[in-house]
Coordinates of C-alpha atoms in Angstrom, one line a residue:
M1 CA -95.3 70.5 83.7
K2 CA -95.3 66.9 85.1
I3 CA -92.8 64.7 86.8
K4 CA -93.1 60.9 86.5
N5 CA -92.2 58.3 89.1
I6 CA -90.8 56.2 86.3
I7 CA -87.8 58.0 84.9
S8 CA -87.8 58.2 81.1
L9 CA -84.3 58.9 79.9
A10 CA -84.5 59.7 76.2
V11 CA -81.9 58.9 73.6
V12 CA -79.3 61.5 74.3
M13 CA -78.3 62.4 70.7
L14 CA -78.9 66.1 70.6
A15 CA -76.8 67.7 73.2
L16 CA -74.9 70.9 74.1
A17 CA -71.3 71.5 74.5
S18 CA -69.0 74.2 75.6
C19 CA -66.2 75.0 73.2
G20 CA -63.9 72.2 73.7
D21 CA -63.6 68.5 73.1
K22 CA -66.1 65.8 72.5
M23 CA -68.7 64.8 75.1
D24 CA -69.7 61.1 75.6
Y25 CA -73.3 60.7 74.7
K26 CA -75.1 57.6 75.9
E27 CA -78.3 55.8 75.1
Y28 CA -80.8 55.2 77.8
S29 CA -84.1 53.5 78.0
V30 CA -86.9 53.5 80.7
F31 CA -85.8 52.3 84.1
D32 CA -87.0 52.7 87.7
E33 CA -85.3 54.8 90.3
D34 CA -83.3 52.1 92.0
Y35 CA -81.8 50.9 88.7
V36 CA -80.7 54.4 87.7
K37 CA -79.1 54.9 91.1
T38 CA -76.8 51.9 90.8
T39 CA -74.1 53.4 88.6
F40 CA -72.4 56.7 87.9
A41 CA -73.3 56.5 84.2
R42 CA -77.0 56.0 84.7
S43 CA -77.3 58.9 87.2
A44 CA -75.1 61.1 85.0
G45 CA -77.4 60.2 82.1
L46 CA -80.3 61.8 83.9
V47 CA -78.5 65.2 83.9
T48 CA -77.3 64.7 80.4
S49 CA -80.9 64.4 79.3
V50 CA -81.6 67.8 80.7
Y51 CA -79.2 69.3 78.1
N52 CA -81.5 68.1 75.3
D53 CA -83.8 71.0 75.2
L54 CA -81.3 73.9 75.3
D55 CA -82.0 76.6 72.9
Y56 CA -81.1 76.7 69.2
D57 CA -82.7 77.9 66.0
F58 CA -81.9 76.2 62.6
G59 CA -85.4 77.0 61.3
N60 CA -87.6 76.1 64.2
Y61 CA -90.7 77.4 62.4
S62 CA -90.8 74.9 59.5
G63 CA -87.6 76.5 58.1
A64 CA -88.2 80.0 59.3
L65 CA -85.8 81.5 61.8
L66 CA -87.1 83.7 64.6
A67 CA -85.1 86.4 62.8
S68 CA -87.9 86.4 60.2
A69 CA -90.3 87.7 62.8
T70 CA -88.1 90.9 63.0
D71 CA -86.5 93.4 60.7
E72 CA -83.6 91.1 60.2
S73 CA -85.2 88.9 57.5
V74 CA -88.3 87.8 55.6
Y75 CA -89.1 84.2 55.0
S76 CA -89.7 83.6 51.3
H77 CA -92.5 81.1 51.8
S78 CA -95.7 83.0 52.6
G79 CA -98.2 81.4 55.0
N80 CA -95.4 80.2 57.4
A81 CA -96.2 80.1 61.1
I82 CA -93.5 82.8 61.7
E83 CA -96.0 85.3 60.3
K84 CA -98.3 84.9 63.3
F85 CA -95.8 86.9 65.4
Y86 CA -96.5 90.0 63.4
D87 CA -99.9 89.6 61.7
G88 CA -102.0 89.1 64.9
G89 CA -102.6 85.4 64.2
W90 CA -101.3 84.2 67.6
S91 CA -103.4 83.9 70.7
A92 CA -103.8 81.9 73.9
S93 CA -105.3 79.0 72.0
N94 CA -102.5 79.3 69.3
N95 CA -99.5 80.8 71.1
N96 CA -97.2 80.0 68.2
D97 CA -94.4 78.5 70.4
A98 CA -96.1 76.0 72.7
S99 CA -93.0 73.8 72.4
L100 CA -90.9 76.4 74.3
W101 CA -93.1 76.0 77.4
T102 CA -93.1 72.2 77.1
K103 CA -89.3 71.9 76.6
C104 CA -88.4 74.3 79.4
W105 CA -90.7 72.6 81.9
R106 CA -89.3 69.2 80.9
G107 CA -85.8 70.4 81.5
I108 CA -86.7 71.9 84.9
S109 CA -88.6 68.8 85.9
Y110 CA -85.6 66.5 85.1
A111 CA -83.3 68.9 86.9
N112 CA -85.5 69.0 90.0
L113 CA -85.8 65.2 89.9
F114 CA -82.0 64.8 90.0
L115 CA -81.5 67.4 92.7
T116 CA -84.2 65.9 94.9
E117 CA -83.6 62.2 94.4
F118 CA -80.2 61.5 92.9
K119 CA -77.5 64.0 93.9
D120 CA -76.2 62.3 97.1
Q121 CA -75.3 58.8 95.9
T122 CA -71.9 57.3 96.9
F123 CA -71.9 54.2 94.7
E124 CA -70.2 52.0 97.3
D125 CA -70.2 49.0 95.0
Y126 CA -67.6 50.7 92.9
L127 CA -65.2 51.7 95.7
T128 CA -62.4 49.5 94.4
D129 CA -62.6 50.9 90.8
L130 CA -59.5 52.7 89.7
D131 CA -61.6 55.6 88.5
Y132 CA -63.8 55.8 91.6
K133 CA -62.5 59.1 93.0
A134 CA -62.6 60.7 89.6
E135 CA -66.1 59.4 88.8
L136 CA -67.4 60.6 92.2
H137 CA -65.8 64.0 91.7
Q138 CA -67.6 64.4 88.4
Y139 CA -70.8 63.0 89.7
Q140 CA -70.8 65.5 92.6
N141 CA -70.4 68.3 90.0
L142 CA -73.7 67.2 88.3
Q143 CA -75.8 68.9 91.0
F144 CA -74.2 72.2 89.9
E145 CA -74.8 71.5 86.2
A146 CA -78.5 70.6 87.0
R147 CA -78.9 73.9 88.9
F148 CA -77.4 75.9 86.0
L149 CA -79.7 74.1 83.5
R150 CA -82.7 74.7 85.6
A151 CA -81.8 78.4 85.9
Y152 CA -81.2 78.5 82.1
Y153 CA -84.7 77.2 81.4
Y154 CA -86.2 79.7 83.8
F155 CA -84.4 82.4 81.8
L156 CA -85.9 81.2 78.6
L157 CA -89.4 81.2 80.2
V158 CA -89.2 84.6 81.9
R159 CA -87.9 86.4 78.8
S160 CA -90.9 85.1 76.8
F161 CA -93.7 84.9 79.3
G162 CA -92.7 87.1 82.2
G163 CA -93.3 85.5 85.6
V164 CA -93.9 81.8 85.7
P165 CA -94.4 79.2 88.6
L166 CA -91.1 78.9 90.5
I167 CA -90.8 75.1 91.2
T168 CA -87.6 73.8 92.7
T169 CA -88.6 70.3 93.9
T170 CA -90.4 67.3 92.6
M171 CA -94.2 67.3 92.8
D172 CA -97.0 65.2 91.5
A173 CA -99.1 66.5 88.6
T174 CA -101.8 67.9 90.8
E175 CA -99.4 69.9 92.9
I176 CA -97.6 71.2 89.9
N177 CA -100.7 72.3 88.0
S178 CA -101.9 74.2 91.1
Q179 CA -98.8 76.4 91.4
P180 CA -99.4 80.1 90.8
R181 CA -97.1 82.4 88.8
A182 CA -94.1 84.0 90.6
T183 CA -93.4 87.5 89.5
S184 CA -90.7 88.2 86.9
D185 CA -88.7 89.9 89.7
E186 CA -88.8 86.7 91.7
V187 CA -87.7 84.6 88.7
F188 CA -84.8 86.8 87.8
Q189 CA -83.7 86.9 91.4
F190 CA -83.8 83.2 91.5
I191 CA -81.7 82.9 88.4
N192 CA -79.2 85.3 89.9
S193 CA -79.0 83.6 93.3
E194 CA -78.6 80.2 91.7
C195 CA -75.7 81.4 89.5
K196 CA -74.0 83.1 92.5
A197 CA -74.4 79.9 94.6
I198 CA -72.7 77.6 92.1
Q199 CA -70.3 79.8 90.1
D200 CA -67.3 79.0 92.4
T201 CA -68.0 75.3 92.9
I202 CA -68.9 74.1 89.4
V203 CA -66.0 72.7 87.4
K204 CA -64.1 75.5 85.7
D205 CA -62.6 73.4 82.9
Y206 CA -63.4 69.8 82.1
S207 CA -60.3 69.5 80.0
D208 CA -58.1 70.3 83.0
L209 CA -59.2 68.2 85.9
G210 CA -55.8 67.1 87.0
A211 CA -55.9 63.9 89.1
M212 CA -59.7 63.9 88.7
Q213 CA -59.5 63.5 84.9
L214 CA -61.2 60.2 83.8
K215 CA -59.0 58.0 81.7
S216 CA -61.7 56.3 79.9
K217 CA -63.9 59.2 78.7
N218 CA -64.0 62.8 78.0
E219 CA -66.6 65.1 79.5
T220 CA -65.5 68.5 78.3
G221 CA -68.9 69.1 76.6
R222 CA -70.6 69.9 79.9
V223 CA -71.2 73.4 81.3
N224 CA -68.5 75.1 83.4
N225 CA -68.3 78.2 85.5
L226 CA -68.0 80.5 82.5
C227 CA -71.4 79.3 81.4
V228 CA -72.8 80.2 84.8
L229 CA -71.2 83.7 84.7
A230 CA -72.6 84.2 81.2
L231 CA -76.2 83.2 82.2
K232 CA -76.0 85.5 85.2
A233 CA -74.7 88.4 83.0
R234 CA -77.3 88.0 80.3
A235 CA -80.1 87.6 82.8
S236 CA -79.0 90.8 84.6
L237 CA -79.1 92.8 81.4
Y238 CA -82.7 91.6 80.7
Y239 CA -83.7 92.3 84.3
A240 CA -82.4 95.9 83.9
S241 CA -84.2 96.5 80.6
P242 CA -87.4 98.5 80.2
L243 CA -89.7 95.5 79.7
F244 CA -88.8 94.2 83.2
N245 CA -87.6 97.5 84.7
P246 CA -90.4 100.0 84.0
N247 CA -89.2 102.4 86.7
N248 CA -85.7 102.4 85.3
D249 CA -84.0 101.3 88.6
R250 CA -80.4 102.4 87.9
E251 CA -79.0 99.9 90.4
R252 CA -80.2 97.1 88.1
W253 CA -78.0 98.6 85.3
H254 CA -75.2 98.9 87.8
Q255 CA -75.5 95.2 88.6
A256 CA -75.7 94.2 85.0
A257 CA -72.5 96.1 84.3
L258 CA -70.8 94.4 87.2
D259 CA -72.0 90.9 86.1
N260 CA -70.9 91.3 82.5
L261 CA -67.5 92.7 83.5
E262 CA -67.0 89.8 85.8
L263 CA -67.4 87.4 82.9
I264 CA -65.3 89.5 80.6
N265 CA -62.4 89.6 83.1
T266 CA -62.7 85.9 83.9
C267 CA -62.5 85.1 80.2
R268 CA -59.5 87.5 79.7
A269 CA -57.7 85.8 82.6
R270 CA -58.0 82.5 80.8
G271 CA -56.6 84.0 77.6
M272 CA -59.9 84.3 75.8
K273 CA -60.5 87.0 73.3
L274 CA -62.6 87.7 70.2
S275 CA -61.6 85.4 67.3
A276 CA -60.0 87.0 64.3
D277 CA -62.3 85.1 61.9
Y278 CA -65.9 86.2 62.6
G279 CA -67.4 84.0 59.8
A280 CA -65.8 80.8 61.2
L281 CA -67.7 81.2 64.4
F282 CA -70.8 80.0 62.6
Q283 CA -69.4 77.3 60.4
K284 CA -68.2 73.7 60.7
D285 CA -66.5 72.7 64.0
N286 CA -67.2 76.1 65.6
W287 CA -67.6 74.2 68.9
Q288 CA -63.9 73.8 68.9
N289 CA -63.3 77.5 69.2
S290 CA -61.9 78.1 72.7
E291 CA -61.0 81.7 72.1
E292 CA -64.4 83.3 72.0
C293 CA -67.1 80.6 72.4
I294 CA -68.4 80.0 75.9
L295 CA -71.2 77.6 75.2
V296 CA -72.1 75.9 71.9
R297 CA -74.9 73.4 71.4
R298 CA -73.5 70.5 69.3
I299 CA -75.9 68.7 67.0
V300 CA -74.6 65.1 66.7
S301 CA -76.5 64.2 63.5
A302 CA -75.2 65.5 60.2
S303 CA -77.7 67.1 57.8
N304 CA -78.1 69.6 55.0
T305 CA -81.6 70.7 56.0
F306 CA -80.6 74.2 56.9
E307 CA -79.0 74.6 53.5
K308 CA -82.1 73.3 51.8
Y309 CA -84.1 75.9 53.6
N310 CA -81.7 78.8 52.8
F311 CA -79.8 78.1 49.6
P312 CA -80.9 80.4 46.7
I313 CA -83.9 79.5 44.6
G314 CA -82.6 78.2 41.3
L315 CA -80.5 75.4 42.9
E316 CA -82.0 72.0 43.0
N317 CA -83.9 71.4 46.3
A318 CA -83.2 74.9 47.5
G319 CA -85.9 76.8 49.4
G320 CA -84.8 80.5 49.4
G321 CA -85.6 80.7 53.0
N322 CA -84.7 83.5 55.5
C323 CA -83.8 86.5 53.3
P324 CA -81.9 89.3 55.0
T325 CA -83.7 92.7 54.7
Q326 CA -82.4 96.0 53.4
N327 CA -82.9 97.2 57.0
L328 CA -80.1 94.9 58.1
V329 CA -77.9 95.6 55.0
D330 CA -78.2 99.4 55.6
A331 CA -77.1 98.9 59.2
Y332 CA -73.5 97.9 58.1
E333 CA -71.3 101.0 58.1
M334 CA -68.7 101.9 55.5
T335 CA -65.2 100.8 56.4
N336 CA -64.4 104.4 57.4
G337 CA -67.0 104.0 60.3
K338 CA -69.6 106.3 58.8
A339 CA -73.2 105.3 58.3
I340 CA -74.3 105.1 54.7
T341 CA -76.7 107.9 55.3
D342 CA -73.8 110.2 56.2
A343 CA -73.1 112.5 53.2
D344 CA -69.3 112.1 53.9
S345 CA -69.4 108.3 54.0
G346 CA -68.5 107.7 50.4
Y347 CA -71.4 105.4 49.9
D348 CA -72.4 104.8 46.3
P349 CA -76.0 103.8 45.9
Q350 CA -75.2 102.1 42.6
N351 CA -72.3 100.2 44.0
P352 CA -73.9 99.6 47.4
Y353 CA -71.7 96.7 48.8
A354 CA -68.3 98.3 48.2
N355 CA -66.2 99.4 51.1
R356 CA -68.6 98.1 53.7
D357 CA -68.1 96.6 57.2
A358 CA -66.6 93.1 56.6
R359 CA -69.3 91.4 58.6
L360 CA -71.8 92.2 55.8
A361 CA -70.0 89.9 53.4
M362 CA -69.9 87.1 56.0
T363 CA -73.6 87.4 56.8
V364 CA -75.5 88.4 53.6
A365 CA -75.2 87.0 50.0
V366 CA -75.6 89.8 47.5
N367 CA -76.2 90.1 43.7
G368 CA -73.1 89.3 41.6
E369 CA -71.1 87.4 44.1
Q370 CA -70.2 83.7 44.1
W371 CA -72.8 82.0 46.3
P372 CA -72.7 79.2 47.1
N373 CA -70.8 78.1 44.0
E374 CA -72.2 80.2 41.1
T375 CA -72.7 83.9 40.4
L376 CA -75.8 85.0 42.4
E377 CA -78.5 86.7 40.3
T378 CA -81.0 88.5 42.5
F379 CA -81.9 91.1 39.9
I380 CA -85.5 90.9 38.7
G381 CA -85.7 88.0 36.2
G382 CA -82.3 86.6 37.4
A383 CA -81.7 82.9 38.0
N384 CA -82.2 83.3 41.8
A385 CA -84.8 86.1 41.8
L386 CA -88.4 87.0 41.4
P387 CA -90.7 86.2 39.7
I388 CA -89.6 82.7 40.5
T389 CA -91.7 81.2 43.3
Y390 CA -90.0 81.4 46.7
A391 CA -87.2 83.6 45.4
T392 CA -85.9 86.2 47.7
P393 CA -88.4 89.1 48.3
T394 CA -85.6 91.3 49.6
G395 CA -82.8 90.9 47.1
Y396 CA -80.6 89.0 49.4
Y397 CA -79.9 85.4 50.7
L398 CA -78.5 84.2 54.0
K399 CA -74.9 83.2 54.6
K400 CA -74.5 83.1 58.4
Y401 CA -74.6 79.5 59.6
V402 CA -75.1 78.2 56.0
N403 CA -72.4 75.8 54.9
K404 CA -71.7 76.7 51.3
S405 CA -69.7 73.5 50.7
L406 CA -72.7 71.2 51.0
T407 CA -74.5 69.6 48.0
I408 CA -78.3 69.5 48.4
G409 CA -79.2 68.0 45.0
A410 CA -80.8 64.6 44.6
L411 CA -77.5 63.1 43.5
N412 CA -74.3 63.1 45.5
A413 CA -75.9 65.1 48.4
T414 CA -73.6 65.8 51.3
T415 CA -74.3 66.6 54.9
E416 CA -72.5 68.2 57.9
R417 CA -73.1 68.8 61.5
H418 CA -74.4 72.2 62.6
H419 CA -73.7 73.8 66.0
W420 CA -75.5 76.7 67.6
V421 CA -73.6 79.3 69.6
I422 CA -75.5 80.0 72.8
F423 CA -72.9 82.3 74.6
R424 CA -69.9 84.0 73.0
L425 CA -67.7 86.7 74.4
A426 CA -68.6 89.5 71.9
E427 CA -72.2 89.5 73.3
F428 CA -71.0 90.4 76.7
Y429 CA -68.9 93.4 75.6
L430 CA -72.1 94.7 74.0
N431 CA -74.1 93.8 77.1
Y432 CA -71.6 95.7 79.3
A433 CA -71.6 98.7 77.0
E434 CA -75.4 98.9 77.2
A435 CA -75.4 98.5 81.0
M436 CA -72.7 101.2 81.5
L437 CA -74.5 103.6 79.2
N438 CA -77.7 103.3 81.1
Y439 CA -76.0 103.4 84.5
T440 CA -73.7 106.3 83.9
G441 CA -75.7 108.2 81.3
S442 CA -72.6 108.4 79.1
G443 CA -70.6 106.2 76.7
Y444 CA -67.4 107.6 78.0
E445 CA -67.5 107.5 81.8
T446 CA -66.2 104.9 84.3
S447 CA -67.4 104.2 87.8
S448 CA -66.1 102.5 90.9
G449 CA -65.3 98.9 90.1
L450 CA -66.2 99.5 86.4
S451 CA -63.0 100.8 84.8
M452 CA -64.0 100.2 81.2
T453 CA -66.2 102.7 79.5
A454 CA -69.1 101.7 77.3
A455 CA -67.2 103.1 74.3
A456 CA -64.1 101.0 75.1
A457 CA -66.2 97.8 75.3
L458 CA -68.0 98.6 72.0
N459 CA -64.7 99.3 70.3
V460 CA -63.4 95.8 71.2
V461 CA -66.2 94.4 69.1
R462 CA -65.7 96.9 66.3
A463 CA -61.9 96.3 66.2
R464 CA -62.4 92.6 65.3
A465 CA -64.4 93.8 62.2
K466 CA -61.6 96.4 61.5
Q467 CA -64.1 99.2 62.1
P468 CA -62.7 102.4 63.6
N469 CA -63.4 103.4 67.1
L470 CA -66.5 105.4 67.8
A471 CA -66.0 109.1 67.7
A472 CA -65.8 110.8 71.1
G473 CA -68.5 113.2 72.2
L474 CA -71.6 111.4 71.3
D475 CA -74.5 112.2 73.6
A476 CA -76.4 109.5 75.3
N477 CA -79.1 109.1 72.6
Q478 CA -76.5 109.1 69.8
F479 CA -74.4 106.5 71.6
K480 CA -77.5 104.3 72.3
E481 CA -78.3 104.4 68.6
R482 CA -74.8 103.3 67.6
L483 CA -74.8 100.6 70.3
Q484 CA -78.1 99.2 69.2
N485 CA -76.9 99.2 65.6
E486 CA -73.8 97.4 66.6
R487 CA -75.9 94.6 68.2
F488 CA -78.0 94.4 65.1
V489 CA -75.0 93.7 62.8
E490 CA -72.7 91.7 65.2
L491 CA -75.5 89.4 66.5
A492 CA -77.5 89.1 63.4
F493 CA -79.3 85.7 63.0
E494 CA -78.2 84.5 66.5
G495 CA -81.6 84.8 68.1
H496 CA -81.1 88.1 69.9
R497 CA -83.0 90.7 67.8
F498 CA -86.5 89.3 68.5
Y499 CA -85.9 89.6 72.3
D500 CA -83.8 92.8 72.1
L501 CA -86.7 94.8 70.5
R502 CA -89.0 93.4 73.1
R503 CA -86.9 94.1 76.2
W504 CA -86.2 97.6 74.9
K505 CA -90.0 98.0 74.4
V506 CA -89.5 99.4 70.9
A507 CA -90.8 96.5 68.7
G508 CA -94.0 98.4 68.1
E509 CA -92.3 101.4 66.6
Q510 CA -92.9 101.9 62.9
K511 CA -89.2 101.9 61.9
Y512 CA -88.8 98.3 63.1
R513 CA -92.0 97.2 61.3
T514 CA -91.1 98.9 58.0
I515 CA -89.4 96.2 56.1
K516 CA -87.1 97.3 53.3
S517 CA -85.9 95.4 50.3
M518 CA -83.7 96.1 47.2
R519 CA -85.1 96.0 43.7
I520 CA -82.3 95.3 41.3
T521 CA -82.7 95.6 37.5
K522 CA -80.2 94.6 34.9
N523 CA -79.6 97.2 32.2
A524 CA -79.0 96.5 28.5
D525 CA -75.2 97.2 28.9
G526 CA -74.9 94.6 31.7
T527 CA -74.8 97.1 34.6
F528 CA -77.4 97.1 37.4
T529 CA -79.7 99.7 38.9
Y530 CA -80.3 99.4 42.6
T531 CA -83.5 100.9 44.0
P532 CA -84.3 100.5 47.7
Q533 CA -88.0 99.7 48.4
S534 CA -90.2 99.9 51.5
D535 CA -93.2 97.7 52.2
T536 CA -95.0 98.2 55.5
S537 CA -97.7 95.7 54.7
T538 CA -95.8 92.7 56.0
R539 CA -95.5 94.1 59.5
S540 CA -98.6 96.2 59.6
Y541 CA -100.0 94.8 62.9
W542 CA -98.8 95.5 66.4
D543 CA -100.3 95.3 69.9
D544 CA -98.3 96.0 73.0
K545 CA -99.6 92.7 74.6
M546 CA -97.1 91.0 72.2
Y547 CA -94.1 92.1 74.3
L548 CA -94.8 88.9 76.2
F549 CA -96.1 85.6 74.9
P550 CA -99.6 84.4 75.9
L551 CA -99.8 81.4 78.2
A552 CA -101.5 78.5 76.5
Q553 CA -105.2 78.4 77.4
S554 CA -104.9 74.7 78.0
E555 CA -102.3 75.3 80.7
I556 CA -104.6 77.9 82.4
L557 CA -107.5 75.5 82.3
K558 CA -105.3 72.6 83.6
S559 CA -104.3 74.8 86.5
G560 CA -107.9 75.4 87.6
G561 CA -107.3 79.1 87.6
A562 CA -104.0 79.1 89.5
L563 CA -102.3 80.5 86.4
T564 CA -103.3 83.9 85.2
Q565 CA -103.0 85.1 81.6
N566 CA -100.6 87.9 80.5
P567 CA -102.4 91.3 80.0
G568 CA -104.2 91.7 76.8
W569 CA -104.3 88.0 75.8

């Protein structure tokens, strides 16, 4: 948490984009304040640098996804840092994600610096330039981008740590380090107020600026008002959730429903809807999807690192990686909409992947299918299975976000750019359904200003997967179970599950810590026997203090006691 008088503008090569066209990324070095203030480009570069630390997860824990700290997946390499989230190995002196704190404060500091020192320039030396008015228009919008980015980083902090210092201006290191924590209520209220303040003034669409469109460059990769509405809506849902709403204030659920519906209606008015091709949302050039995507972080550099982490063992240079659990596979319904545990579902335990929700085949690679280019063998003794070191411990491999067309061998290796979806429309239908259920107590009721039922919102998401509408007449608990299951399958491996289980305050329940796998044996006649397995040992530890992250002890010491530790740590 420090702000420098000398402005270090890093090489802006990792940046975020809304679904749209290319964004011009520029390279900056170390300059003083007056130099940066001399041109539009240098001042804009300061805000562009704030984008660098926006969230993504292509294996942030030495290949492991945050999903592998939940019941979504198991990382096949034992001893990985991801295990500290569930084996009791993290602490205030080893909080397992110190980079999150550092990155967020770096982004907040740069945003504060721009808003305090750089947002009111007029660049009079360029008055005669043909693009002056357009440049100034886009420059003036930067203050709203900076406020969004600052609010976004505060959201990342509050969902992990709870209340944090609320700093909205530049300070020297001594001042910053002496700031006490605001409450989580105050941080959420700040996020909400910032979003409300800028949602009607920030640019709505950088590809449609009319006379203010710059002729020499394209800036459609910057955040727009849909991003602001999305942040407000997601933050409202978290603020209403049990972790941050222990007294179950129904008005918070009401506000969450209103905020999520506001985004949904704004997207609809622009012709947005859920894309027909669910799988393509997580593949090459997904940033170009303008139907469903609201915000996508584009990674400029091409690589095949994610494929090396997650391609099946048995391929050259493949790591096995983040292996989906049987818990997740079981969550996908049959195509008739019934759970596999329903006696009338038609589920065949010895043909377990037939007639299942289409999202299963787009997310999880199973025994016997072509993945990525050869028949996958996850039966015991198979080419991609145990007892080979680092083979899948669950019987499955990951498909979502994995580019099957890449070659990872030593010869003729290929690379591609990967892009992380931060906000997409489907999430907000699910958010709305959850807020409405908790506000009205029913999946089938409307309210003043909230004309869509929770069931109707949920069914929009199900319809894309060609799953039938939920049956009428579910009670609140039954509906909640179906809703949470829908989030599990629709948002798998997108970074939601870890925080969903925490904000619901259910992560400590045994069913979420009982990790299931599938043991597959090949019979003499070439058929297979599928035997589900349960192994509680990998998630045997839980302490309720883990609902929030510990603050690093070094930060507490640096503050001279101004910062206090989260309970239990």
